Amino acid sequence: MKVNSMTGYGRGEARAAGWNIVVEGRSVNHRFLEIVVRVPKDMLALEEMMKREVAAWVSRGRIDLFLSAVDEGDRPRRVYVDKGLAIAYDKSLKELADVLGYDGSVGLMDIAALPEVLRVEEQAVDVETLWPVVKEALAGAMRGICEMRAAEGRNLAGDMLGRLERVEELAAQIERRVPAVTEGYRRSLLERIEELASGAAFDSDRIEMEVALLAERSNITEELVRINSHAGQLRECLEAGGIVGRKIEFILQEIHREVNTIGSKAADSTIGNLVVEIKSELEKMREQAQNIE
């Protein structure tokens, strides 16, 4: 079975071109594919590149990626001095000293330590050079995510197949119950007529016809056939794998519709109890299907 869930975690790391790149990612349920990438502000150009790469790995779920980068090389740095701001600070500090009667002098290091006087800037990151390193780390993270999604998917598929067998078993019990329900209709109708007729003769053929009409109105054969057909389709989806989450949800919805119809048609407490059990299994399967890619 190759069904994938939408929950997973992965981490990848790569070193090259003077950089140590770490990419961590997590995947959770989502109706569609949503990719959220967080990178350092000087590497924003990597966001779209990473999103395109991730879209080749998965087709559904919310993927959150976090990139951290450590420059292990000798990237040139330059110190910028805001001379105008330094002069303004010096003037303002001297005026403040006069007002306060302070006779101390303002040193060069005092002014240099003030905000924005000195600014260190590094050479802009060359995204094209960095991308192969990021791609390698990203691939490691996505492999981890996909491995976890596949492992959980196998567990989900196995559990759903077990529940599907239970649904089929319950449907078979309903089918076996149908003749007894029809006979119960007939017996109940005869008893009621005998009670009302008080021993008088009545048309047995007409009664059999009424029983047949009542049985026809409450016939659930078509619904049972469709449930078995849908169950077969669901089993094929789970065993074939691939991108089947939405299809599974649709099939479960169709089975639920047929089960509801059976519950409304068959005025029988035993069948009613079986319908409740099937709905319970379908609801558990529906919750699991929401986590299948």
XYZ file of C-alpha atoms in Angstrom:
293
model
C 0.000 0.000 0.000
C 1.393 3.369 -1.025
C -1.025 5.729 0.680
C 0.650 8.786 2.206
C -0.548 10.793 5.150
C 0.002 14.549 5.378
C 1.893 14.587 8.679
C 5.664 14.475 8.852
C 8.927 16.110 9.888
C 12.320 16.295 8.225
C 15.711 17.963 8.579
C 18.449 18.429 6.033
C 21.916 19.963 6.259
C 24.516 20.810 3.632
C 27.910 22.549 3.575
C 29.498 24.115 0.517
C 30.620 27.435 -0.935
C 31.476 28.713 2.551
C 27.971 28.137 3.912
C 26.385 25.769 6.402
C 22.699 25.475 5.475
C 20.075 23.756 7.634
C 16.486 23.259 6.469
C 13.838 21.960 8.856
C 10.325 21.191 7.683
C 7.034 19.925 9.000
C 3.896 18.823 7.224
C 0.314 18.875 8.522
C -3.193 18.369 7.144
C -4.538 20.810 4.586
C -7.239 20.542 1.946
C -4.844 21.775 -0.734
C -1.084 22.296 -1.055
C 0.178 25.260 0.971
C 3.906 25.935 1.295
C 5.240 28.458 3.807
C 8.975 29.253 3.693
C 10.902 31.284 6.262
C 14.413 32.414 5.316
C 16.812 35.162 6.478
C 15.854 38.566 5.094
C 18.907 38.744 2.840
C 17.878 35.462 1.174
C 14.257 36.214 0.308
C 14.896 35.333 -3.327
C 15.160 31.697 -2.213
C 11.503 31.496 -1.152
C 9.952 30.927 -4.565
C 12.763 28.597 -5.610
C 12.167 26.461 -2.532
C 8.393 26.425 -3.055
C 8.778 25.180 -6.610
C 11.112 22.443 -5.414
C 8.731 21.292 -2.655
C 5.791 21.128 -5.092
C 7.674 18.374 -6.932
C 7.728 16.252 -3.760
C 4.153 16.530 -2.450
C 0.756 17.511 -3.793
C -1.349 18.115 -0.670
C -0.857 19.383 2.875
C 0.630 22.442 4.560
C 4.422 22.434 4.468
C 6.304 24.808 6.785
C 10.028 25.201 6.048
C 12.637 27.000 8.142
C 16.050 27.814 6.678
C 19.029 28.844 8.783
C 22.345 29.813 7.232
C 25.782 30.226 8.796
C 28.462 31.984 6.742
C 31.613 29.959 7.336
C 33.594 31.759 4.645
C 35.286 35.157 4.467
C 32.479 37.190 2.996
C 33.718 40.816 2.733
C 32.304 43.209 5.286
C 32.308 46.995 5.193
C 31.855 49.485 8.016
C 29.842 52.588 7.163
C 30.133 55.751 9.267
C 27.237 58.182 9.396
C 29.358 61.320 9.813
C 26.421 63.703 9.875
C 24.734 61.737 12.620
C 27.991 61.588 14.626
C 28.391 65.387 14.400
C 24.768 65.866 15.466
C 25.264 63.549 18.446
C 28.433 65.411 19.478
C 26.722 68.789 19.274
C 23.653 67.606 21.193
C 25.748 65.993 23.918
C 27.790 69.157 24.397
C 24.617 71.242 24.667
C 23.232 68.747 27.195
C 26.465 68.986 29.213
C 26.150 72.794 29.339
C 22.545 72.596 30.501
C 23.357 70.071 33.208
C 26.595 71.752 34.202
C 28.524 68.628 33.409
C 32.218 69.248 32.908
C 33.170 65.811 31.550
C 34.234 65.379 27.949
C 32.510 63.229 25.366
C 34.875 60.617 23.947
C 35.061 59.213 20.446
C 34.050 55.727 21.598
C 31.038 57.212 23.388
C 29.749 58.667 20.126
C 30.676 55.565 18.099
C 28.595 53.410 20.460
C 25.442 55.441 19.818
C 22.748 53.953 17.519
C 23.287 54.087 13.761
C 26.656 55.856 13.885
C 28.484 52.739 12.762
C 26.858 50.180 10.512
C 28.416 46.908 9.355
C 27.252 45.626 5.975
C 28.142 42.355 4.370
C 28.386 41.665 0.697
C 25.028 40.689 -0.759
C 24.336 36.971 -0.831
C 24.777 35.402 -4.252
C 21.572 33.369 -4.384
C 22.523 31.513 -7.555
C 25.735 30.270 -5.946
C 23.941 29.421 -2.702
C 20.994 27.596 -4.313
C 22.718 24.207 -4.901
C 23.593 24.069 -1.185
C 20.062 25.020 -0.172
C 18.610 22.500 -2.609
C 20.672 19.708 -1.085
C 19.582 20.589 2.454
C 15.971 20.978 1.308
C 16.062 17.540 -0.328
C 17.204 16.023 2.968
C 14.327 17.683 4.823
C 11.765 16.590 2.234
C 13.023 13.008 2.265
C 12.454 12.910 6.010
C 8.980 14.396 5.668
C 8.004 11.989 2.893
C 9.314 8.960 4.779
C 7.187 9.865 7.808
C 4.159 10.555 5.607
C 4.571 7.166 3.924
C 4.948 5.287 7.234
C 1.869 6.902 8.740
C 0.013 6.394 5.456
C 0.625 2.641 5.663
C -0.792 2.596 9.185
C -3.831 4.616 8.151
C -4.502 2.412 5.131
C -4.244 -0.747 7.224
C -6.649 0.596 9.829
C -9.118 1.798 7.185
C -9.088 -1.585 5.433
C -9.920 -3.216 8.742
C -12.815 -0.822 9.284
C -13.964 -1.344 5.698
C -14.174 -5.086 6.313
C -16.317 -4.339 9.348
C -18.631 -2.155 7.253
C -18.988 -4.929 4.674
C -19.719 -7.448 7.429
C -22.425 -5.196 8.896
C -23.937 -4.649 5.448
C -24.055 -8.429 4.968
C -25.887 -8.755 8.297
C -28.435 -6.216 7.068
C -28.880 -8.191 3.846
C -29.472 -11.408 5.780
C -31.998 -9.616 7.944
C -34.174 -8.458 5.013
C -36.232 -11.691 4.563
C -37.068 -11.735 8.278
C -38.174 -8.094 8.089
C -40.441 -8.830 5.116
C -41.952 -11.807 6.911
C -42.421 -9.624 9.963
C -44.366 -7.113 7.840
C -46.584 -9.926 6.575
C -47.209 -11.433 9.999
C -47.929 -8.062 11.578
C -50.371 -7.151 8.816
C -52.187 -10.486 9.095
C -52.505 -10.160 12.846
C -53.901 -6.665 12.505
C -56.413 -7.697 9.874
C -57.569 -10.713 11.892
C -58.062 -8.468 14.876
C -60.162 -6.017 12.877
C -62.114 -8.713 10.980
C -63.121 -10.523 14.207
C -63.275 -13.904 12.510
C -64.849 -12.744 9.239
C -63.439 -14.017 5.943
C -60.916 -11.822 4.072
C -59.086 -11.917 0.767
C -55.697 -13.551 1.389
C -54.514 -12.704 -2.136
C -55.125 -9.034 -1.483
C -53.150 -9.265 1.735
C -50.225 -10.894 -0.019
C -50.329 -8.086 -2.578
C -50.251 -5.459 0.169
C -47.346 -7.232 1.789
C -45.513 -7.292 -1.551
C -46.153 -3.579 -2.103
C -44.938 -2.742 1.392
C -41.848 -4.866 0.896
C -41.171 -3.123 -2.415
C -41.383 0.328 -0.852
C -38.958 -0.714 1.863
C -36.654 -2.664 -0.448
C -32.986 -1.883 0.243
C -31.360 -4.222 -2.246
C -30.144 -1.408 -4.502
C -28.593 0.445 -1.571
C -26.777 -2.695 -0.413
C -25.474 -3.343 -3.933
C -24.157 0.221 -4.163
C -22.531 -0.027 -0.718
C -20.667 -3.169 -1.807
C -19.633 -1.452 -5.053
C -18.356 1.626 -3.223
C -16.541 -0.586 -0.722
C -14.746 -2.295 -3.600
C -13.718 1.073 -5.044
C -12.460 2.213 -1.647
C -10.385 -0.945 -1.258
C -8.860 -0.396 -4.703
C -7.911 3.184 -3.754
C -6.245 2.116 -0.529
C -4.341 -0.726 -2.165
C -3.310 1.232 -5.269
C -2.163 4.303 -3.337
C -1.135 7.580 -4.911
C -3.008 10.856 -4.505
C -6.320 9.399 -3.313
C -7.341 11.388 -0.223
C -10.166 13.372 -1.818
C -11.421 10.349 -3.745
C -11.605 8.350 -0.531
C -13.555 11.145 1.151
C -16.015 11.184 -1.765
C -16.527 7.402 -1.668
C -17.129 7.478 2.085
C -19.692 10.219 1.549
C -21.501 8.041 -1.011
C -21.531 5.038 1.329
C -22.902 7.237 4.088
C -25.708 8.401 1.785
C -26.732 4.806 1.000
C -26.624 3.854 4.678
C -28.876 6.803 5.535
C -31.381 5.638 2.927
C -31.387 2.135 4.400
C -32.044 3.571 7.838
C -35.021 5.577 6.605
C -36.493 2.721 4.529
C -36.137 -0.218 6.873
C -38.408 0.259 9.866
C -36.629 -2.415 11.861
C -34.748 -1.965 15.121
C -32.108 -4.586 14.295
C -31.277 -2.946 10.974
C -31.383 0.437 12.705
C -28.709 -0.706 15.171
C -26.550 -2.054 12.340
C -26.905 1.268 10.503
C -25.662 3.116 13.597
C -22.612 0.827 13.785
C -21.799 1.393 10.106
C -22.084 5.171 10.541
C -19.711 5.004 13.494
C -17.095 3.177 11.401
C -17.586 5.568 8.476
C -17.070 8.590 10.722
C -13.781 7.201 12.018
C -12.693 6.492 8.453
C -13.698 9.994 7.355
C -11.513 11.538 10.062
C -8.567 9.425 8.928
C -9.186 10.189 5.243
C -8.699 13.888 5.964
C -5.051 13.074 6.737
C -4.437 11.153 3.494
C -2.709 12.915 0.630
